[in-house]
Amino acid sequence: MIELHSHCLPQVDDGPAGVPEALQLLQQYEIQGVTDVFCTSHIETESLGSQQALTARLRQFKIRREQLQASAAADGLNIKLHSGSELILCPDLPQRLLETGRELAL
């Protein structure tokens, strides 16, 4: 089973406060039969103001995802974490995405 929308990254937007809480969440997913989780932390409109701001936000997500994946593996959890994002809707979202000139992936 695949979880397509999860705020499981520690210390990012409304995710868990720390790694222990994030691991508990992943453990619950695994108990329920989830094998893959997309980490879909928020990309706020201010992060879409420039390519530099967006890159910094995505880099933060990538680092936290890699750290959590390593912690999960060390705890014996067999869940694969994937990059994702939740875009906060705003009237000029399409234009902001075009102006950043970048795909939303690292």
mmCIF file of N, CA, C and O in Angstrom:
data_model
loop_
_atom_site.group_PDB
_atom_site.id
_atom_site.type_symbol
_atom_site.label_atom_id
_atom_site.label_comp_id
_atom_site.label_asym_id
_atom_site.label_seq_id
_atom_site.Cartn_x
_atom_site.Cartn_y
_atom_site.Cartn_z
ATOM 1 N N MET A 1 0.845 -1.164 0.000
ATOM 2 C CA MET A 1 0.000 0.000 0.000
ATOM 3 C C MET A 1 0.901 1.240 0.000
ATOM 4 O O MET A 1 1.980 1.233 0.598
ATOM 5 N N ILE A 2 0.445 2.300 -0.644
ATOM 6 C CA ILE A 2 1.220 3.533 -0.774
ATOM 7 C C ILE A 2 0.454 4.689 -0.141
ATOM 8 O O ILE A 2 -0.724 4.886 -0.430
ATOM 9 N N GLU A 3 1.131 5.437 0.713
ATOM 10 C CA GLU A 3 0.575 6.664 1.297
ATOM 11 C C GLU A 3 1.034 7.821 0.421
ATOM 12 O O GLU A 3 2.238 8.083 0.319
ATOM 13 N N LEU A 4 0.106 8.492 -0.226
ATOM 14 C CA LEU A 4 0.456 9.555 -1.168
ATOM 15 C C LEU A 4 0.539 10.936 -0.539
ATOM 16 O O LEU A 4 1.040 11.868 -1.161
ATOM 17 N N HIS A 5 0.055 11.098 0.667
ATOM 18 C CA HIS A 5 0.070 12.429 1.293
ATOM 19 C C HIS A 5 0.385 12.275 2.771
ATOM 20 O O HIS A 5 -0.436 11.811 3.551
ATOM 21 N N SER A 6 1.599 12.667 3.149
ATOM 22 C CA SER A 6 2.010 12.524 4.541
ATOM 23 C C SER A 6 2.900 13.683 4.964
ATOM 24 O O SER A 6 3.803 14.081 4.244
ATOM 25 N N HIS A 7 2.623 14.175 6.135
ATOM 26 C CA HIS A 7 3.485 15.190 6.751
ATOM 27 C C HIS A 7 4.299 14.482 7.834
ATOM 28 O O HIS A 7 4.104 14.700 9.016
ATOM 29 N N CYS A 8 5.201 13.619 7.398
ATOM 30 C CA CYS A 8 5.957 12.786 8.334
ATOM 31 C C CYS A 8 7.365 13.299 8.602
ATOM 32 O O CYS A 8 8.055 12.758 9.458
ATOM 33 N N LEU A 9 7.812 14.327 7.887
ATOM 34 C CA LEU A 9 9.169 14.818 8.106
ATOM 35 C C LEU A 9 9.234 15.596 9.419
ATOM 36 O O LEU A 9 8.429 16.497 9.659
ATOM 37 N N PRO A 10 10.203 15.255 10.265
ATOM 38 C CA PRO A 10 10.300 15.935 11.553
ATOM 39 C C PRO A 10 10.737 17.389 11.403
ATOM 40 O O PRO A 10 11.558 17.719 10.555
ATOM 41 N N GLN A 11 10.114 18.227 12.204
ATOM 42 C CA GLN A 11 10.444 19.655 12.289
ATOM 43 C C GLN A 11 10.247 20.396 10.968
ATOM 44 O O GLN A 11 10.967 21.348 10.677
ATOM 45 N N VAL A 12 9.267 19.946 10.185
ATOM 46 C CA VAL A 12 8.910 20.633 8.952
ATOM 47 C C VAL A 12 7.404 20.854 8.981
ATOM 48 O O VAL A 12 6.650 19.900 9.200
ATOM 49 N N ASP A 13 6.959 22.048 8.777
ATOM 50 C CA ASP A 13 5.563 22.502 8.823
ATOM 51 C C ASP A 13 4.791 21.793 9.928
ATOM 52 O O ASP A 13 5.186 21.847 11.074
ATOM 53 N N ASP A 14 3.713 21.094 9.621
ATOM 54 C CA ASP A 14 2.906 20.484 10.676
ATOM 55 C C ASP A 14 3.218 19.004 10.884
ATOM 56 O O ASP A 14 2.382 18.234 11.336
ATOM 57 N N GLY A 15 4.467 18.619 10.603
ATOM 58 C CA GLY A 15 4.911 17.250 10.825
ATOM 59 C C GLY A 15 5.273 17.006 12.275
ATOM 60 O O GLY A 15 5.098 17.871 13.136
ATOM 61 N N PRO A 16 5.815 15.838 12.565
ATOM 62 C CA PRO A 16 6.203 15.489 13.936
ATOM 63 C C PRO A 16 7.260 16.451 14.494
ATOM 64 O O PRO A 16 8.039 17.034 13.741
ATOM 65 N N ALA A 17 7.274 16.555 15.806
ATOM 66 C CA ALA A 17 8.208 17.469 16.465
ATOM 67 C C ALA A 17 9.657 16.998 16.365
ATOM 68 O O ALA A 17 10.571 17.808 16.377
ATOM 69 N N GLY A 18 9.859 15.704 16.257
ATOM 70 C CA GLY A 18 11.215 15.177 16.208
ATOM 71 C C GLY A 18 11.254 13.799 15.559
ATOM 72 O O GLY A 18 10.223 13.244 15.173
ATOM 73 N N VAL A 19 12.443 13.243 15.474
ATOM 74 C CA VAL A 19 12.638 11.942 14.831
ATOM 75 C C VAL A 19 11.887 10.828 15.567
ATOM 76 O O VAL A 19 11.263 9.985 14.920
ATOM 77 N N PRO A 20 11.905 10.779 16.902
ATOM 78 C CA PRO A 20 11.177 9.689 17.577
ATOM 79 C C PRO A 20 9.689 9.645 17.200
ATOM 80 O O PRO A 20 9.145 8.570 16.936
ATOM 81 N N GLU A 21 9.063 10.818 17.134
ATOM 82 C CA GLU A 21 7.649 10.872 16.768
ATOM 83 C C GLU A 21 7.446 10.467 15.309
ATOM 84 O O GLU A 21 6.475 9.789 14.965
ATOM 85 N N ALA A 22 8.370 10.876 14.446
ATOM 86 C CA ALA A 22 8.279 10.510 13.033
ATOM 87 C C ALA A 22 8.419 9.003 12.863
ATOM 88 O O ALA A 22 7.698 8.386 12.066
ATOM 89 N N LEU A 23 9.323 8.400 13.613
ATOM 90 C CA LEU A 23 9.492 6.946 13.540
ATOM 91 C C LEU A 23 8.249 6.212 14.040
ATOM 92 O O LEU A 23 7.874 5.165 13.490
ATOM 93 N N GLN A 24 7.607 6.746 15.076
ATOM 94 C CA GLN A 24 6.356 6.150 15.554
ATOM 95 C C GLN A 24 5.291 6.196 14.462
ATOM 96 O O GLN A 24 4.541 5.226 14.272
ATOM 97 N N LEU A 25 5.218 7.305 13.750
ATOM 98 C CA LEU A 25 4.266 7.438 12.649
ATOM 99 C C LEU A 25 4.564 6.406 11.561
ATOM 100 O O LEU A 25 3.657 5.712 11.082
ATOM 101 N N LEU A 26 5.822 6.287 11.191
ATOM 102 C CA LEU A 26 6.202 5.313 10.163
ATOM 103 C C LEU A 26 5.918 3.885 10.628
ATOM 104 O O LEU A 26 5.508 3.038 9.836
ATOM 105 N N GLN A 27 6.129 3.618 11.907
ATOM 106 C CA GLN A 27 5.833 2.294 12.448
ATOM 107 C C GLN A 27 4.336 1.994 12.315
ATOM 108 O O GLN A 27 3.949 0.882 11.942
ATOM 109 N N GLN A 28 3.500 2.977 12.591
ATOM 110 C CA GLN A 28 2.058 2.788 12.442
ATOM 111 C C GLN A 28 1.683 2.536 10.984
ATOM 112 O O GLN A 28 0.825 1.698 10.693
ATOM 113 N N TYR A 29 2.312 3.261 10.081
ATOM 114 C CA TYR A 29 2.080 2.998 8.662
ATOM 115 C C TYR A 29 2.429 1.548 8.324
ATOM 116 O O TYR A 29 1.678 0.853 7.650
ATOM 117 N N GLU A 30 3.591 1.113 8.792
ATOM 118 C CA GLU A 30 4.035 -0.243 8.472
ATOM 119 C C GLU A 30 3.070 -1.287 9.033
ATOM 120 O O GLU A 30 2.753 -2.274 8.360
ATOM 121 N N ILE A 31 2.581 -1.068 10.234
ATOM 122 C CA ILE A 31 1.608 -1.984 10.846
ATOM 123 C C ILE A 31 0.355 -2.090 9.979
ATOM 124 O O ILE A 31 -0.236 -3.165 9.843
ATOM 125 N N GLN A 32 -0.008 -0.986 9.341
ATOM 126 C CA GLN A 32 -1.202 -0.957 8.495
ATOM 127 C C GLN A 32 -0.939 -1.493 7.084
ATOM 128 O O GLN A 32 -1.849 -1.523 6.262
ATOM 129 N N GLY A 33 0.295 -1.882 6.793
ATOM 130 C CA GLY A 33 0.613 -2.457 5.493
ATOM 131 C C GLY A 33 1.156 -1.477 4.474
ATOM 132 O O GLY A 33 1.312 -1.811 3.303
ATOM 133 N N VAL A 34 1.475 -0.271 4.907
ATOM 134 C CA VAL A 34 2.044 0.725 3.998
ATOM 135 C C VAL A 34 3.510 0.387 3.747
ATOM 136 O O VAL A 34 4.259 0.105 4.678
ATOM 137 N N THR A 35 3.913 0.412 2.475
ATOM 138 C CA THR A 35 5.298 0.116 2.109
ATOM 139 C C THR A 35 6.043 1.346 1.603
ATOM 140 O O THR A 35 7.263 1.399 1.656
ATOM 141 N N ASP A 36 5.304 2.327 1.083
ATOM 142 C CA ASP A 36 5.885 3.534 0.510
ATOM 143 C C ASP A 36 5.111 4.751 1.011
ATOM 144 O O ASP A 36 3.873 4.715 1.063
ATOM 145 N N VAL A 37 5.859 5.807 1.348
ATOM 146 C CA VAL A 37 5.246 7.030 1.844
ATOM 147 C C VAL A 37 5.814 8.217 1.075
ATOM 148 O O VAL A 37 7.037 8.374 0.990
ATOM 149 N N PHE A 38 4.931 9.028 0.522
ATOM 150 C CA PHE A 38 5.351 10.277 -0.103
ATOM 151 C C PHE A 38 5.307 11.373 0.951
ATOM 152 O O PHE A 38 4.276 11.603 1.578
ATOM 153 N N CYS A 39 6.441 12.010 1.152
ATOM 154 C CA CYS A 39 6.587 13.085 2.140
ATOM 155 C C CYS A 39 6.164 14.386 1.470
ATOM 156 O O CYS A 39 6.904 14.927 0.648
ATOM 157 N N THR A 40 4.979 14.856 1.812
ATOM 158 C CA THR A 40 4.401 15.993 1.094
ATOM 159 C C THR A 40 4.292 17.219 2.003
ATOM 160 O O THR A 40 3.195 17.697 2.297
ATOM 161 N N SER A 41 5.429 17.721 2.415
ATOM 162 C CA SER A 41 5.447 18.930 3.235
ATOM 163 C C SER A 41 5.020 20.126 2.398
ATOM 164 O O SER A 41 5.059 20.099 1.174
ATOM 165 N N HIS A 42 4.622 21.182 3.094
ATOM 166 C CA HIS A 42 4.099 22.376 2.425
ATOM 167 C C HIS A 42 5.181 23.171 1.701
ATOM 168 O O HIS A 42 6.275 23.352 2.219
ATOM 169 N N ILE A 43 4.831 23.645 0.529
ATOM 170 C CA ILE A 43 5.605 24.688 -0.135
ATOM 171 C C ILE A 43 4.724 25.925 -0.105
ATOM 172 O O ILE A 43 3.716 26.002 -0.806
ATOM 173 N N GLU A 44 5.072 26.848 0.770
ATOM 174 C CA GLU A 44 4.290 28.060 0.942
ATOM 175 C C GLU A 44 4.525 29.016 -0.224
ATOM 176 O O GLU A 44 5.526 28.914 -0.934
ATOM 177 N N THR A 45 3.633 29.954 -0.401
ATOM 178 C CA THR A 45 3.751 30.881 -1.525
ATOM 179 C C THR A 45 5.040 31.693 -1.464
ATOM 180 O O THR A 45 5.619 31.997 -2.503
ATOM 181 N N GLU A 46 5.544 32.007 -0.276
ATOM 182 C CA GLU A 46 6.795 32.773 -0.209
ATOM 183 C C GLU A 46 7.979 31.960 -0.731
ATOM 184 O O GLU A 46 8.963 32.525 -1.204
ATOM 185 N N SER A 47 7.887 30.643 -0.664
ATOM 186 C CA SER A 47 8.948 29.797 -1.208
ATOM 187 C C SER A 47 8.946 29.799 -2.732
ATOM 188 O O SER A 47 9.910 29.371 -3.354
ATOM 189 N N LEU A 48 7.854 30.264 -3.314
ATOM 190 C CA LEU A 48 7.761 30.326 -4.771
ATOM 191 C C LEU A 48 8.127 31.712 -5.296
ATOM 192 O O LEU A 48 7.965 31.991 -6.470
ATOM 193 N N GLY A 49 8.637 32.566 -4.427
ATOM 194 C CA GLY A 49 8.989 33.916 -4.825
ATOM 195 C C GLY A 49 10.263 33.992 -5.654
ATOM 196 O O GLY A 49 10.460 34.943 -6.405
ATOM 197 N N SER A 50 11.119 33.010 -5.514
ATOM 198 C CA SER A 50 12.361 33.005 -6.281
ATOM 199 C C SER A 50 12.863 31.571 -6.387
ATOM 200 O O SER A 50 12.513 30.711 -5.582
ATOM 201 N N GLN A 51 13.685 31.351 -7.372
ATOM 202 C CA GLN A 51 14.269 30.023 -7.543
ATOM 203 C C GLN A 51 15.128 29.668 -6.335
ATOM 204 O O GLN A 51 15.136 28.531 -5.885
ATOM 205 N N GLN A 52 15.814 30.656 -5.783
ATOM 206 C CA GLN A 52 16.675 30.417 -4.621
ATOM 207 C C GLN A 52 15.848 29.976 -3.407
ATOM 208 O O GLN A 52 16.219 29.037 -2.708
ATOM 209 N N ALA A 53 14.718 30.647 -3.172
ATOM 210 C CA ALA A 53 13.870 30.288 -2.036
ATOM 211 C C ALA A 53 13.287 28.893 -2.209
ATOM 212 O O ALA A 53 13.251 28.096 -1.268
ATOM 213 N N LEU A 54 12.847 28.581 -3.413
ATOM 214 C CA LEU A 54 12.289 27.259 -3.681
ATOM 215 C C LEU A 54 13.356 26.180 -3.531
ATOM 216 O O LEU A 54 13.125 25.145 -2.908
ATOM 217 N N THR A 55 14.531 26.418 -4.062
ATOM 218 C CA THR A 55 15.626 25.456 -3.955
ATOM 219 C C THR A 55 15.977 25.198 -2.492
ATOM 220 O O THR A 55 16.185 24.058 -2.094
ATOM 221 N N ALA A 56 16.009 26.254 -1.683
ATOM 222 C CA ALA A 56 16.329 26.099 -0.261
ATOM 223 C C ALA A 56 15.276 25.257 0.443
ATOM 224 O O ALA A 56 15.608 24.375 1.254
ATOM 225 N N ARG A 57 14.009 25.495 0.131
ATOM 226 C CA ARG A 57 12.923 24.739 0.765
ATOM 227 C C ARG A 57 12.993 23.264 0.346
ATOM 228 O O ARG A 57 12.888 22.368 1.185
ATOM 229 N N LEU A 58 13.200 23.011 -0.925
ATOM 230 C CA LEU A 58 13.283 21.630 -1.408
ATOM 231 C C LEU A 58 14.515 20.914 -0.856
ATOM 232 O O LEU A 58 14.466 19.726 -0.556
ATOM 233 N N ARG A 59 15.599 21.632 -0.705
ATOM 234 C CA ARG A 59 16.806 21.038 -0.124
ATOM 235 C C ARG A 59 16.542 20.629 1.329
ATOM 236 O O ARG A 59 16.970 19.561 1.771
ATOM 237 N N GLN A 60 15.826 21.478 2.056
ATOM 238 C CA GLN A 60 15.468 21.149 3.436
ATOM 239 C C GLN A 60 14.645 19.853 3.474
ATOM 240 O O GLN A 60 14.917 18.965 4.283
ATOM 241 N N PHE A 61 13.666 19.730 2.575
ATOM 242 C CA PHE A 61 12.852 18.514 2.521
ATOM 243 C C PHE A 61 13.720 17.297 2.234
ATOM 244 O O PHE A 61 13.563 16.246 2.852
ATOM 245 N N LYS A 62 14.625 17.435 1.279
ATOM 246 C CA LYS A 62 15.464 16.303 0.879
ATOM 247 C C LYS A 62 16.343 15.840 2.038
ATOM 248 O O LYS A 62 16.444 14.630 2.304
ATOM 249 N N ILE A 63 16.962 16.769 2.728
ATOM 250 C CA ILE A 63 17.830 16.427 3.860
ATOM 251 C C ILE A 63 17.037 15.719 4.945
ATOM 252 O O ILE A 63 17.451 14.669 5.457
ATOM 253 N N ARG A 64 15.881 16.265 5.301
ATOM 254 C CA ARG A 64 15.057 15.652 6.348
ATOM 255 C C ARG A 64 14.562 14.267 5.923
ATOM 256 O O ARG A 64 14.503 13.335 6.723
ATOM 257 N N ARG A 65 14.188 14.125 4.644
ATOM 258 C CA ARG A 65 13.720 12.823 4.152
ATOM 259 C C ARG A 65 14.845 11.800 4.223
ATOM 260 O O ARG A 65 14.650 10.669 4.693
ATOM 261 N N GLU A 66 16.042 12.165 3.782
ATOM 262 C CA GLU A 66 17.175 11.239 3.823
ATOM 263 C C GLU A 66 17.531 10.860 5.251
ATOM 264 O O GLU A 66 17.836 9.696 5.541
ATOM 265 N N GLN A 67 17.496 11.821 6.171
ATOM 266 C CA GLN A 67 17.787 11.531 7.574
ATOM 267 C C GLN A 67 16.747 10.591 8.166
ATOM 268 O O GLN A 67 17.088 9.643 8.881
ATOM 269 N N LEU A 68 15.478 10.858 7.847
ATOM 270 C CA LEU A 68 14.415 10.000 8.376
ATOM 271 C C LEU A 68 14.494 8.605 7.767
ATOM 272 O O LEU A 68 14.292 7.611 8.468
ATOM 273 N N GLN A 69 14.820 8.509 6.489
ATOM 274 C CA GLN A 69 14.955 7.199 5.851
ATOM 275 C C GLN A 69 16.062 6.397 6.533
ATOM 276 O O GLN A 69 15.894 5.201 6.809
ATOM 277 N N ALA A 70 17.188 7.028 6.830
ATOM 278 C CA ALA A 70 18.296 6.353 7.514
ATOM 279 C C ALA A 70 17.879 5.913 8.922
ATOM 280 O O ALA A 70 18.197 4.791 9.339
ATOM 281 N N SER A 71 17.162 6.758 9.632
ATOM 282 C CA SER A 71 16.700 6.409 10.984
ATOM 283 C C SER A 71 15.705 5.254 10.933
ATOM 284 O O SER A 71 15.733 4.362 11.781
ATOM 285 N N ALA A 72 14.811 5.283 9.940
ATOM 286 C CA ALA A 72 13.831 4.209 9.797
ATOM 287 C C ALA A 72 14.532 2.880 9.515
ATOM 288 O O ALA A 72 14.186 1.845 10.105
ATOM 289 N N ALA A 73 15.515 2.897 8.629
ATOM 290 C CA ALA A 73 16.264 1.679 8.318
ATOM 291 C C ALA A 73 17.004 1.165 9.553
ATOM 292 O O ALA A 73 17.022 -0.043 9.820
ATOM 293 N N ALA A 74 17.588 2.075 10.307
ATOM 294 C CA ALA A 74 18.309 1.684 11.522
ATOM 295 C C ALA A 74 17.368 1.063 12.553
ATOM 296 O O ALA A 74 17.783 0.206 13.337
ATOM 297 N N ASP A 75 16.098 1.468 12.530
ATOM 298 C CA ASP A 75 15.090 0.911 13.437
ATOM 299 C C ASP A 75 14.436 -0.350 12.877
ATOM 300 O O ASP A 75 13.517 -0.889 13.489
ATOM 301 N N GLY A 76 14.865 -0.777 11.691
ATOM 302 C CA GLY A 76 14.321 -1.991 11.103
ATOM 303 C C GLY A 76 13.002 -1.802 10.373
ATOM 304 O O GLY A 76 12.325 -2.781 10.067
ATOM 305 N N LEU A 77 12.635 -0.568 10.092
ATOM 306 C CA LEU A 77 11.398 -0.315 9.347
ATOM 307 C C LEU A 77 11.663 -0.468 7.863
ATOM 308 O O LEU A 77 12.697 -0.038 7.358
ATOM 309 N N ASN A 78 10.743 -1.079 7.165
ATOM 310 C CA ASN A 78 10.901 -1.338 5.738
ATOM 311 C C ASN A 78 10.009 -0.429 4.899
ATOM 312 O O ASN A 78 9.362 -0.892 3.960
ATOM 313 N N ILE A 79 9.989 0.818 5.224
ATOM 314 C CA ILE A 79 9.192 1.787 4.489
ATOM 315 C C ILE A 79 10.130 2.628 3.632
ATOM 316 O O ILE A 79 11.171 3.077 4.100
ATOM 317 N N LYS A 80 9.739 2.828 2.386
ATOM 318 C CA LYS A 80 10.520 3.667 1.472
ATOM 319 C C LYS A 80 9.872 5.044 1.437
ATOM 320 O O LYS A 80 8.672 5.175 1.189
ATOM 321 N N LEU A 81 10.684 6.071 1.700
ATOM 322 C CA LEU A 81 10.201 7.453 1.664
ATOM 323 C C LEU A 81 10.499 8.073 0.311
ATOM 324 O O LEU A 81 11.582 7.887 -0.234
ATOM 325 N N HIS A 82 9.541 8.806 -0.214
ATOM 326 C CA HIS A 82 9.664 9.453 -1.514
ATOM 327 C C HIS A 82 9.452 10.960 -1.358
ATOM 328 O O HIS A 82 8.725 11.404 -0.484
ATOM 329 N N SER A 83 10.079 11.711 -2.261
ATOM 330 C CA SER A 83 9.902 13.160 -2.269
ATOM 331 C C SER A 83 8.535 13.521 -2.817
ATOM 332 O O SER A 83 8.032 12.887 -3.735
ATOM 333 N N GLY A 84 7.974 14.561 -2.258
ATOM 334 C CA GLY A 84 6.716 15.119 -2.732
ATOM 335 C C GLY A 84 6.568 16.500 -2.124
ATOM 336 O O GLY A 84 7.417 16.937 -1.351
ATOM 337 N N SER A 85 5.507 17.172 -2.461
ATOM 338 C CA SER A 85 5.241 18.496 -1.902
ATOM 339 C C SER A 85 3.755 18.774 -1.960
ATOM 340 O O SER A 85 3.060 18.282 -2.848
ATOM 341 N N GLU A 86 3.305 19.567 -1.025
ATOM 342 C CA GLU A 86 1.937 20.074 -1.046
ATOM 343 C C GLU A 86 2.030 21.563 -1.324
ATOM 344 O O GLU A 86 2.633 22.309 -0.557
ATOM 345 N N LEU A 87 1.486 21.966 -2.435
ATOM 346 C CA LEU A 87 1.508 23.375 -2.798
ATOM 347 C C LEU A 87 0.330 24.090 -2.147
ATOM 348 O O LEU A 87 -0.808 23.623 -2.230
ATOM 349 N N ILE A 88 0.613 25.193 -1.507
ATOM 350 C CA ILE A 88 -0.438 26.008 -0.930
ATOM 351 C C ILE A 88 -1.056 26.817 -2.067
ATOM 352 O O ILE A 88 -0.353 27.536 -2.782
ATOM 353 N N LEU A 89 -2.345 26.675 -2.255
ATOM 354 C CA LEU A 89 -3.016 27.352 -3.365
ATOM 355 C C LEU A 89 -3.050 28.863 -3.170
ATOM 356 O O LEU A 89 -3.246 29.361 -2.063
ATOM 357 N N CYS A 90 -2.832 29.567 -4.249
ATOM 358 C CA CYS A 90 -2.959 31.010 -4.283
ATOM 359 C C CYS A 90 -3.376 31.376 -5.706
ATOM 360 O O CYS A 90 -3.153 30.603 -6.634
ATOM 361 N N PRO A 91 -3.985 32.537 -5.887
ATOM 362 C CA PRO A 91 -4.506 32.896 -7.217
ATOM 363 C C PRO A 91 -3.456 32.878 -8.325
ATOM 364 O O PRO A 91 -3.765 32.543 -9.461
ATOM 365 N N ASP A 92 -2.220 33.228 -8.016
ATOM 366 C CA ASP A 92 -1.188 33.305 -9.053
ATOM 367 C C ASP A 92 -0.231 32.114 -9.017
ATOM 368 O O ASP A 92 0.898 32.200 -9.493
ATOM 369 N N LEU A 93 -0.671 30.972 -8.502
ATOM 370 C CA LEU A 93 0.188 29.790 -8.402
ATOM 371 C C LEU A 93 0.789 29.375 -9.740
ATOM 372 O O LEU A 93 2.005 29.180 -9.818
ATOM 373 N N PRO A 94 0.005 29.265 -10.825
ATOM 374 C CA PRO A 94 0.633 28.870 -12.096
ATOM 375 C C PRO A 94 1.748 29.827 -12.531
ATOM 376 O O PRO A 94 2.813 29.384 -12.967
ATOM 377 N N GLN A 95 1.525 31.109 -12.358
ATOM 378 C CA GLN A 95 2.544 32.090 -12.741
ATOM 379 C C GLN A 95 3.780 31.960 -11.863
ATOM 380 O O GLN A 95 4.911 32.008 -12.352
ATOM 381 N N ARG A 96 3.592 31.771 -10.573
ATOM 382 C CA ARG A 96 4.734 31.613 -9.664
ATOM 383 C C ARG A 96 5.559 30.384 -10.035
ATOM 384 O O ARG A 96 6.780 30.406 -9.983
ATOM 385 N N LEU A 97 4.882 29.300 -10.383
ATOM 386 C CA LEU A 97 5.600 28.088 -10.783
ATOM 387 C C LEU A 97 6.403 28.322 -12.053
ATOM 388 O O LEU A 97 7.548 27.877 -12.167
ATOM 389 N N LEU A 98 5.818 29.027 -12.994
ATOM 390 C CA LEU A 98 6.539 29.332 -14.236
ATOM 391 C C LEU A 98 7.740 30.233 -13.972
ATOM 392 O O LEU A 98 8.806 30.054 -14.552
ATOM 393 N N GLU A 99 7.584 31.192 -13.088
ATOM 394 C CA GLU A 99 8.659 32.148 -12.812
ATOM 395 C C GLU A 99 9.838 31.519 -12.099
ATOM 396 O O GLU A 99 10.970 31.976 -12.236
ATOM 397 N N THR A 100 9.604 30.469 -11.315
ATOM 398 C CA THR A 100 10.736 29.837 -10.632
ATOM 399 C C THR A 100 11.595 29.086 -11.636
ATOM 400 O O THR A 100 12.774 28.867 -11.388
ATOM 401 N N GLY A 101 10.985 28.692 -12.774
ATOM 402 C CA GLY A 101 11.747 28.017 -13.815
ATOM 403 C C GLY A 101 12.339 26.705 -13.390
ATOM 404 O O GLY A 101 13.387 26.283 -13.844
ATOM 405 N N ARG A 102 11.681 26.014 -12.480
ATOM 406 C CA ARG A 102 12.263 24.804 -11.905
ATOM 407 C C ARG A 102 11.192 23.780 -11.626
ATOM 408 O O ARG A 102 10.079 24.093 -11.231
ATOM 409 N N GLU A 103 11.542 22.521 -11.805
ATOM 410 C CA GLU A 103 10.645 21.442 -11.424
ATOM 411 C C GLU A 103 10.661 21.323 -9.906
ATOM 412 O O GLU A 103 11.656 21.618 -9.251
ATOM 413 N N LEU A 104 9.560 20.870 -9.352
ATOM 414 C CA LEU A 104 9.460 20.701 -7.908
ATOM 415 C C LEU A 104 9.973 19.330 -7.483
ATOM 416 O O LEU A 104 9.250 18.502 -6.982
ATOM 417 N N ALA A 105 11.247 19.095 -7.703
ATOM 418 C CA ALA A 105 11.847 17.824 -7.295
ATOM 419 C C ALA A 105 13.342 17.991 -7.111
ATOM 420 O O ALA A 105 13.971 18.753 -7.826
ATOM 421 N N LEU A 106 13.864 17.315 -6.144
ATOM 422 C CA LEU A 106 15.313 17.243 -5.925
ATOM 423 C C LEU A 106 15.690 15.796 -5.751
ATOM 424 O O LEU A 106 15.005 15.023 -5.228
#
